[in-house]
PDB file of N, CA and C in Angstrom:
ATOM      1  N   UNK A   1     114.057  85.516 129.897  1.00 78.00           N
ATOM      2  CA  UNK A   1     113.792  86.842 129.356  1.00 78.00           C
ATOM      3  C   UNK A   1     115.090  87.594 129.054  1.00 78.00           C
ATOM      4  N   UNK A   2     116.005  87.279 129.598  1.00 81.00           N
ATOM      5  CA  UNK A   2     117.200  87.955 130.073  1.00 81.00           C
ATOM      6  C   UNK A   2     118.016  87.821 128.004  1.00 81.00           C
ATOM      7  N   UNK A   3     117.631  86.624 127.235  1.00 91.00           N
ATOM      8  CA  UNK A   3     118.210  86.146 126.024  1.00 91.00           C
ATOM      9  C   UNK A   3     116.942  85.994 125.114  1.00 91.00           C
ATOM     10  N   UNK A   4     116.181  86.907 125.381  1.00 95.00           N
ATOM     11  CA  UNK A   4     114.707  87.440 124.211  1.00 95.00           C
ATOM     12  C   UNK A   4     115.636  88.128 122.940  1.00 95.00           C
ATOM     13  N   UNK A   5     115.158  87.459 122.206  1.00 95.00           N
ATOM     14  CA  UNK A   5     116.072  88.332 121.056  1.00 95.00           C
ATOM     15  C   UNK A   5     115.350  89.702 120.659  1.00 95.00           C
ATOM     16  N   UNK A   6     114.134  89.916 121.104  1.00 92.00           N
ATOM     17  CA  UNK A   6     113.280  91.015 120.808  1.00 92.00           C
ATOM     18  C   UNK A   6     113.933  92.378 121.541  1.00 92.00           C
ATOM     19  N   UNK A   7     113.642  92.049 122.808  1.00 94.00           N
ATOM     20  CA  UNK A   7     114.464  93.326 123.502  1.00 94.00           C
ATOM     21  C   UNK A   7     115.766  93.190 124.059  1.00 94.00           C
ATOM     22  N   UNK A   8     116.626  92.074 123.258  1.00 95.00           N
ATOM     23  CA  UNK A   8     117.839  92.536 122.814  1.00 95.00           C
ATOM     24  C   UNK A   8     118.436  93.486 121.650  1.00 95.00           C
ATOM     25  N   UNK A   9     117.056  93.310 120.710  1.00 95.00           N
ATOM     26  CA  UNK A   9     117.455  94.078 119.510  1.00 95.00           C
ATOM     27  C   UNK A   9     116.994  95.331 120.073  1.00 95.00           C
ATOM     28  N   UNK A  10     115.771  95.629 120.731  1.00 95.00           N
ATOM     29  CA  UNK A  10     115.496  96.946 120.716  1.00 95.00           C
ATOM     30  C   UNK A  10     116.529  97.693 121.694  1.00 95.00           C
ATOM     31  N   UNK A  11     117.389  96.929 122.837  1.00 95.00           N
ATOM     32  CA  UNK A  11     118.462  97.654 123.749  1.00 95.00           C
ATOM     33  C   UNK A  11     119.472  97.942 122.859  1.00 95.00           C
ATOM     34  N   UNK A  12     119.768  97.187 121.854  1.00 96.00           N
ATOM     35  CA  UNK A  12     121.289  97.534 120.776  1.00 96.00           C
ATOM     36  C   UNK A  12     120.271  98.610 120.460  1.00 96.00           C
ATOM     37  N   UNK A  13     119.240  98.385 119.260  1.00 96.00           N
ATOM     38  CA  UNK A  13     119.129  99.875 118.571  1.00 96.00           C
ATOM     39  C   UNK A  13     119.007 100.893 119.404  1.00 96.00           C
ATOM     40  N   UNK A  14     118.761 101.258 120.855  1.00 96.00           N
ATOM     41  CA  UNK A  14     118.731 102.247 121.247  1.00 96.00           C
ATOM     42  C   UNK A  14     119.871 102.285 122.040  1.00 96.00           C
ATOM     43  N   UNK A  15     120.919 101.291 122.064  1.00 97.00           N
ATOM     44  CA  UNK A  15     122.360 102.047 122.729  1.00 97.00           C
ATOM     45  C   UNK A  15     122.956 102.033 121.618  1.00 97.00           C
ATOM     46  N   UNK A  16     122.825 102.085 119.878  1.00 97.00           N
ATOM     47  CA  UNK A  16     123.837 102.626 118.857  1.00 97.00           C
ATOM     48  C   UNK A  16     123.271 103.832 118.500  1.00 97.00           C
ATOM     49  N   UNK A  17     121.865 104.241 118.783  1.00 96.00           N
ATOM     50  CA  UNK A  17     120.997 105.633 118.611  1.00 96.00           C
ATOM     51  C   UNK A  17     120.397 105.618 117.499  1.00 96.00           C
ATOM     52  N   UNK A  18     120.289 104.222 117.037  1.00 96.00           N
ATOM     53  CA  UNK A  18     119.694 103.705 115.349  1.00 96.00           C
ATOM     54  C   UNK A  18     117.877 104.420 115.503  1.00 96.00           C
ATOM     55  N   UNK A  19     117.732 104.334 116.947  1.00 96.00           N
ATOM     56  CA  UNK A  19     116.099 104.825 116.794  1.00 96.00           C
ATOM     57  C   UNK A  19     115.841 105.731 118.102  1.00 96.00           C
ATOM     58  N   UNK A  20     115.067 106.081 117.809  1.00 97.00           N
ATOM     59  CA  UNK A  20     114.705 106.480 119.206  1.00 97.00           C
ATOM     60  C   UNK A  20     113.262 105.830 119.852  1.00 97.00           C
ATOM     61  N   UNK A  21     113.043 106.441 121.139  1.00 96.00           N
ATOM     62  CA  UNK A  21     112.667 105.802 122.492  1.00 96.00           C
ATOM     63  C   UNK A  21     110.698 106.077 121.669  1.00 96.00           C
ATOM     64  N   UNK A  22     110.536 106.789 121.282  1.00 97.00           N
ATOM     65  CA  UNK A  22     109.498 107.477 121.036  1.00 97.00           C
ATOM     66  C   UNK A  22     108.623 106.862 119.628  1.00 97.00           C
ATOM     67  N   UNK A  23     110.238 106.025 118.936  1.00 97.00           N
ATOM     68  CA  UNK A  23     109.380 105.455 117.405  1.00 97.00           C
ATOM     69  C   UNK A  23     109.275 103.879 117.930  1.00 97.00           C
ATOM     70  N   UNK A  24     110.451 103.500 118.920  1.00 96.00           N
ATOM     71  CA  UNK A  24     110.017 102.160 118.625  1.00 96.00           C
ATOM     72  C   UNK A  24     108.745 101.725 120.098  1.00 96.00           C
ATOM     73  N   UNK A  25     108.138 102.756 120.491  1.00 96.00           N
ATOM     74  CA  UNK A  25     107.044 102.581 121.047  1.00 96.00           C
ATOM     75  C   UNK A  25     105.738 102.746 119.989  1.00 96.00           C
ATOM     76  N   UNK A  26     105.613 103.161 118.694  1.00 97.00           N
ATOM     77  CA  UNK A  26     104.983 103.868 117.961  1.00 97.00           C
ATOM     78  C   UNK A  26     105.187 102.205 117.054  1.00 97.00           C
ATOM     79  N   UNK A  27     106.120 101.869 116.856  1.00 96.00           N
ATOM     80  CA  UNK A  27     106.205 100.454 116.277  1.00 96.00           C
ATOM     81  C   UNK A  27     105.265  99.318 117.249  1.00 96.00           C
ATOM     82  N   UNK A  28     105.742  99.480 118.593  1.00 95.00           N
ATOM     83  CA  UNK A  28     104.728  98.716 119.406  1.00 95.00           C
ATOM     84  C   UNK A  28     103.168  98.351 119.213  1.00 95.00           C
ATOM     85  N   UNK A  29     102.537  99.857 119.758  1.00 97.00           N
ATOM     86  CA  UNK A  29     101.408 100.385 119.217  1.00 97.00           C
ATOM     87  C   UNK A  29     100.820 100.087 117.953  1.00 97.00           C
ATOM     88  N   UNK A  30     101.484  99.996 116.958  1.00 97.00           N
ATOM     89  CA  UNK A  30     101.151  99.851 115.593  1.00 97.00           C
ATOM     90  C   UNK A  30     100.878  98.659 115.559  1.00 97.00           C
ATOM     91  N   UNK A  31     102.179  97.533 116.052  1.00 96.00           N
ATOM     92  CA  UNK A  31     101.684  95.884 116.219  1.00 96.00           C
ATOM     93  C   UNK A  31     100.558  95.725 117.056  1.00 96.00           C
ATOM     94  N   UNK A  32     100.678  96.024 118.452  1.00 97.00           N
ATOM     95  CA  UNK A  32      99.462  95.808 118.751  1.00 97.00           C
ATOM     96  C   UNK A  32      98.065  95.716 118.316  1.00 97.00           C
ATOM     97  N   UNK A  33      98.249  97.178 118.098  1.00 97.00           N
ATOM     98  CA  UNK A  33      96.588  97.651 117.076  1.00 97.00           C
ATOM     99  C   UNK A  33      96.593  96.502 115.971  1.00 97.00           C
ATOM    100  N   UNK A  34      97.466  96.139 115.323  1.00 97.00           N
ATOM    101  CA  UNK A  34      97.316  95.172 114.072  1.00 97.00           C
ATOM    102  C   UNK A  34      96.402  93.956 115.060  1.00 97.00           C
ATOM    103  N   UNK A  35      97.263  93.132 115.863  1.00 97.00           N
ATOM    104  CA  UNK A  35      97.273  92.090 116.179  1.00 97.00           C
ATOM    105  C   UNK A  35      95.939  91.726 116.844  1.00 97.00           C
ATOM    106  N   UNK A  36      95.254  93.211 117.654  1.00 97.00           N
ATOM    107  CA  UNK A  36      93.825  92.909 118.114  1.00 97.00           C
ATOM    108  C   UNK A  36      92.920  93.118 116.885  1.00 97.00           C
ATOM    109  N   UNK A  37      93.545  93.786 115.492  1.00 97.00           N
ATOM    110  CA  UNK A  37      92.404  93.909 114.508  1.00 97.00           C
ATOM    111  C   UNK A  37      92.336  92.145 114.603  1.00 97.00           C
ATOM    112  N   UNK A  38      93.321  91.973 113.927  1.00 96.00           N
ATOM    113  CA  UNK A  38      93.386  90.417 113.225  1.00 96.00           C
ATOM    114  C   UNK A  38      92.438  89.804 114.069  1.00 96.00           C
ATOM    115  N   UNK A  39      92.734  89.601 115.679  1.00 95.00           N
ATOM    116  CA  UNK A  39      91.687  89.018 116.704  1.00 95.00           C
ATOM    117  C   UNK A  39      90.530  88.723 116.310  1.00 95.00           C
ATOM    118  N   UNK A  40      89.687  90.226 116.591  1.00 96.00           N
ATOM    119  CA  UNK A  40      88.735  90.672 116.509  1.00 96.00           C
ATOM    120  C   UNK A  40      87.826  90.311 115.056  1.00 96.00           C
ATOM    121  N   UNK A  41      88.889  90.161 113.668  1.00 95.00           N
ATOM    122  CA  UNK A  41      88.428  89.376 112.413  1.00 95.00           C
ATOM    123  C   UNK A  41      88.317  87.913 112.671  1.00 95.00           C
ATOM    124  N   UNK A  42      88.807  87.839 113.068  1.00 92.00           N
ATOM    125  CA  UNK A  42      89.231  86.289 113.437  1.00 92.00           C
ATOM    126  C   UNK A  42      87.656  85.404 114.360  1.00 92.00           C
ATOM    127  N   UNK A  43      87.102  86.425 115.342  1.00 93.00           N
ATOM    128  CA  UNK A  43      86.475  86.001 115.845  1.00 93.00           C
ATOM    129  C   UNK A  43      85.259  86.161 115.197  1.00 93.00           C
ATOM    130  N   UNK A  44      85.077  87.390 114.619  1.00 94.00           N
ATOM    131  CA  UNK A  44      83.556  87.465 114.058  1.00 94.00           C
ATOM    132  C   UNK A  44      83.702  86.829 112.773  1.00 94.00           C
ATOM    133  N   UNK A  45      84.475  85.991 112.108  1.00 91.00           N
ATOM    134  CA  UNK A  45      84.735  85.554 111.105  1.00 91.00           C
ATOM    135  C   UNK A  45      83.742  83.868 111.251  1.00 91.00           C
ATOM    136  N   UNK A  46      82.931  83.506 110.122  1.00 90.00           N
ATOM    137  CA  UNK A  46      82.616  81.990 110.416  1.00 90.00           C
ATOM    138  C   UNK A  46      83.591  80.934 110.758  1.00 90.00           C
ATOM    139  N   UNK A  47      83.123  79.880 111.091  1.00 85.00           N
ATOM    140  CA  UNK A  47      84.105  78.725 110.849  1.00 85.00           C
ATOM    141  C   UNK A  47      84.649  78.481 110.116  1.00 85.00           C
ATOM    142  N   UNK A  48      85.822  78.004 109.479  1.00 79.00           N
ATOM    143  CA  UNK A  48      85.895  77.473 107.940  1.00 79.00           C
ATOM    144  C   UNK A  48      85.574  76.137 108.262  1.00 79.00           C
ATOM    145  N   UNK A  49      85.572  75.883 106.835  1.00 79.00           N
ATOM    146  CA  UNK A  49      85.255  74.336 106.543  1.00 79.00           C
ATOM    147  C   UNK A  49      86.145  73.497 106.877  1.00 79.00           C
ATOM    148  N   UNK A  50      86.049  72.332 107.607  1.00 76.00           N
ATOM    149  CA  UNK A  50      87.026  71.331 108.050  1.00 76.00           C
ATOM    150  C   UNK A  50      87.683  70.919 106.871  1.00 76.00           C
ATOM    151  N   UNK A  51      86.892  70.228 106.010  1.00 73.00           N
ATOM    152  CA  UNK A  51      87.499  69.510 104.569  1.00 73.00           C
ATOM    153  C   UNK A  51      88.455  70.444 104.132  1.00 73.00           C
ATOM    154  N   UNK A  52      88.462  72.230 104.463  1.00 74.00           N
ATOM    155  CA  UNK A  52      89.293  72.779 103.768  1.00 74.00           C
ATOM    156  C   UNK A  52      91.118  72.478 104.504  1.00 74.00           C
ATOM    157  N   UNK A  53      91.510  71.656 105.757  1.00 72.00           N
ATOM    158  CA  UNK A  53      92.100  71.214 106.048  1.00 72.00           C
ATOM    159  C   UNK A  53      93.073  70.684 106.118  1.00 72.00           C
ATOM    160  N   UNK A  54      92.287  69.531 105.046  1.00 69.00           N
ATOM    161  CA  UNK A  54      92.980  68.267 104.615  1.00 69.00           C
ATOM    162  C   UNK A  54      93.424  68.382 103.200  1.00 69.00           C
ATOM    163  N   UNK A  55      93.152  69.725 102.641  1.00 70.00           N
ATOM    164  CA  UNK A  55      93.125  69.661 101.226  1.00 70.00           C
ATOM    165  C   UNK A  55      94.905  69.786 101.084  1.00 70.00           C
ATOM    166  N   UNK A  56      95.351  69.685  99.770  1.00 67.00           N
ATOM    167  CA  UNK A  56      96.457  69.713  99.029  1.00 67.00           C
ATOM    168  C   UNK A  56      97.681  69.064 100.433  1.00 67.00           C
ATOM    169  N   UNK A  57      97.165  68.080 101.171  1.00 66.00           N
ATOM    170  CA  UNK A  57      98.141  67.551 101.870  1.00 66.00           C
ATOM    171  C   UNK A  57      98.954  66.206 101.713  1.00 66.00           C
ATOM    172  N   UNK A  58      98.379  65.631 100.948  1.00 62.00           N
ATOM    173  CA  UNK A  58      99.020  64.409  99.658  1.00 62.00           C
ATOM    174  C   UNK A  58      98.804  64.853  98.599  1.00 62.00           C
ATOM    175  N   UNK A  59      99.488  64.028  97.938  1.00 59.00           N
ATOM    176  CA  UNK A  59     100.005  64.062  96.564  1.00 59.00           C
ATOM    177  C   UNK A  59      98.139  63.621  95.433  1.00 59.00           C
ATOM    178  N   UNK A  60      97.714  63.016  95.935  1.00 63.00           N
ATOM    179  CA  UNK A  60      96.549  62.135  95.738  1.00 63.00           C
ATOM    180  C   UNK A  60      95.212  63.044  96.175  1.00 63.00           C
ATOM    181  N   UNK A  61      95.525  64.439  96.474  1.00 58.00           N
ATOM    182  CA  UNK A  61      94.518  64.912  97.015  1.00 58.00           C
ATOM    183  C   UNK A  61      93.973  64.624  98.549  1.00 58.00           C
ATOM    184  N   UNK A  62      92.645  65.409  98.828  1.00 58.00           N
ATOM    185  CA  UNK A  62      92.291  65.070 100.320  1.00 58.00           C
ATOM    186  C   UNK A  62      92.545  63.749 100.497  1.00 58.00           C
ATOM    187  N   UNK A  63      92.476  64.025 101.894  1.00 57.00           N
ATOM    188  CA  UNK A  63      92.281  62.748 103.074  1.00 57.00           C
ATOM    189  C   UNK A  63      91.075  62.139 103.500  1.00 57.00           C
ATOM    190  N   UNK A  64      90.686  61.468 104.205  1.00 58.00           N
ATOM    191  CA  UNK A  64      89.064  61.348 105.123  1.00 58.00           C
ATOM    192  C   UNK A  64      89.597  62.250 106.765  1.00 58.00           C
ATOM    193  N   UNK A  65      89.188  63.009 106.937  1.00 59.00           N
ATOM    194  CA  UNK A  65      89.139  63.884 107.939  1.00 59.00           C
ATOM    195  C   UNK A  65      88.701  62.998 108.936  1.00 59.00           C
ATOM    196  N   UNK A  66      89.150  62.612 110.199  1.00 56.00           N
ATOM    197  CA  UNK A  66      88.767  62.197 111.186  1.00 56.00           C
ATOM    198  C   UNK A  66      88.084  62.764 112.571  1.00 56.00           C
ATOM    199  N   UNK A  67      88.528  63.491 112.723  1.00 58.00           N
ATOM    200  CA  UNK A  67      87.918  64.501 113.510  1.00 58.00           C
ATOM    201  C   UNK A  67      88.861  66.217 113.629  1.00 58.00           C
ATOM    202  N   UNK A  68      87.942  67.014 113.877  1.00 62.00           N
ATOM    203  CA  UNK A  68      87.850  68.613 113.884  1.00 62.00           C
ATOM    204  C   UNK A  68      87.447  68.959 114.973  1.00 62.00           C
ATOM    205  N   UNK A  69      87.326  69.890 115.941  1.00 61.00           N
ATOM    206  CA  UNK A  69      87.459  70.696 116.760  1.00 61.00           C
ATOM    207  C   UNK A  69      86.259  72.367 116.086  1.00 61.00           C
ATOM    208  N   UNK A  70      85.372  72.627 116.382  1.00 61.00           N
ATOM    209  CA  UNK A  70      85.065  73.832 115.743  1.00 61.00           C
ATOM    210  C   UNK A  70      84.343  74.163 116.986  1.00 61.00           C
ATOM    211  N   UNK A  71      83.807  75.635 117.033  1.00 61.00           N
ATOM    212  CA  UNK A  71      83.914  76.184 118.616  1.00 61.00           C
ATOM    213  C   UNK A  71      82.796  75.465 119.561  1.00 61.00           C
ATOM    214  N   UNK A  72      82.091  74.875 118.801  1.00 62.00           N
ATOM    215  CA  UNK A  72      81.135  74.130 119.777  1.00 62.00           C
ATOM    216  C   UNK A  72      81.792  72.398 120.502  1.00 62.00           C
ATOM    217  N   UNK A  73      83.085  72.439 120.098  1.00 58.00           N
ATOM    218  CA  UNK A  73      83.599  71.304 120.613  1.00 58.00           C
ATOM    219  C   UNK A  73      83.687  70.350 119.230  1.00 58.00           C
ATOM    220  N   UNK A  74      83.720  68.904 119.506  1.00 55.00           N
ATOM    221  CA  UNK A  74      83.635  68.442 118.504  1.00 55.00           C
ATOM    222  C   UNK A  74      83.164  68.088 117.211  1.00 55.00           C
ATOM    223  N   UNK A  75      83.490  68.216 116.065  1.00 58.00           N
ATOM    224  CA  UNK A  75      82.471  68.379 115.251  1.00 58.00           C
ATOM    225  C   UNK A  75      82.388  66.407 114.440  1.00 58.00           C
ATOM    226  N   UNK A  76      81.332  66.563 113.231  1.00 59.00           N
ATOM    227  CA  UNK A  76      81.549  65.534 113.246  1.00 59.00           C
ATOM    228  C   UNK A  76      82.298  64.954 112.195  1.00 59.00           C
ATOM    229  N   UNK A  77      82.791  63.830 111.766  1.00 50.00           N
ATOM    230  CA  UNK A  77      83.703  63.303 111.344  1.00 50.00           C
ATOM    231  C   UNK A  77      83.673  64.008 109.779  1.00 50.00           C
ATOM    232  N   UNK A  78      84.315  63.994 108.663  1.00 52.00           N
ATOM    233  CA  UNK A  78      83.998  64.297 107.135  1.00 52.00           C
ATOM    234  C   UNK A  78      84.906  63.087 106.782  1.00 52.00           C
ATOM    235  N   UNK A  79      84.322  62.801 105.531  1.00 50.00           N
ATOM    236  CA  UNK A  79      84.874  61.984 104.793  1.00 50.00           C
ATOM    237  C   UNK A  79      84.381  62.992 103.022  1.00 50.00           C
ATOM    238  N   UNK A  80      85.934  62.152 102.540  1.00 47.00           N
ATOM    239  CA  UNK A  80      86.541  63.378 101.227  1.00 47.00           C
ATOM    240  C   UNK A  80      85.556  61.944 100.229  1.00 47.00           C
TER     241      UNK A  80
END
């Protein structure tokens, strides 16, 4: 923790006085709030499609998908 480049930057900007104590908590806050929206989309969002995956990953187009993971555990195999 001691070589986090995160709150190394935020100890420089607040020992050159580039910000103050009050905005880059307000920057915090702001990420946060983003990061549980995204969550929260994320979860009530459907599955996507496995096949969408494999797409544009050769030159030749899809692959045969071997196996996927979707929240019920394994799903089953696709073939392109």
């Amino acid at each position: 923790m001691s070589r986090d480049p995160i709150l190394r930057f935020k100890a420089w900007l607040l020992e050159k006085e580039l910000v103050k104590p009050s905005e880059l908590a307000k920057i915090e806050a702001d990420t946060q709030a983003a990061v549980e929206s995204s969550i929260a989309f994320a979860r009530q969002s459907k599955d996507p499609d496995p096949a969408a995956g494999v797409l544009n990953t050769h030159a030749g187009g899809a692959v045969t998908a071997t196996q996927f993971f979707n929240r019920s555990g394994l799903a089953n195999p696709i073939t392109t």
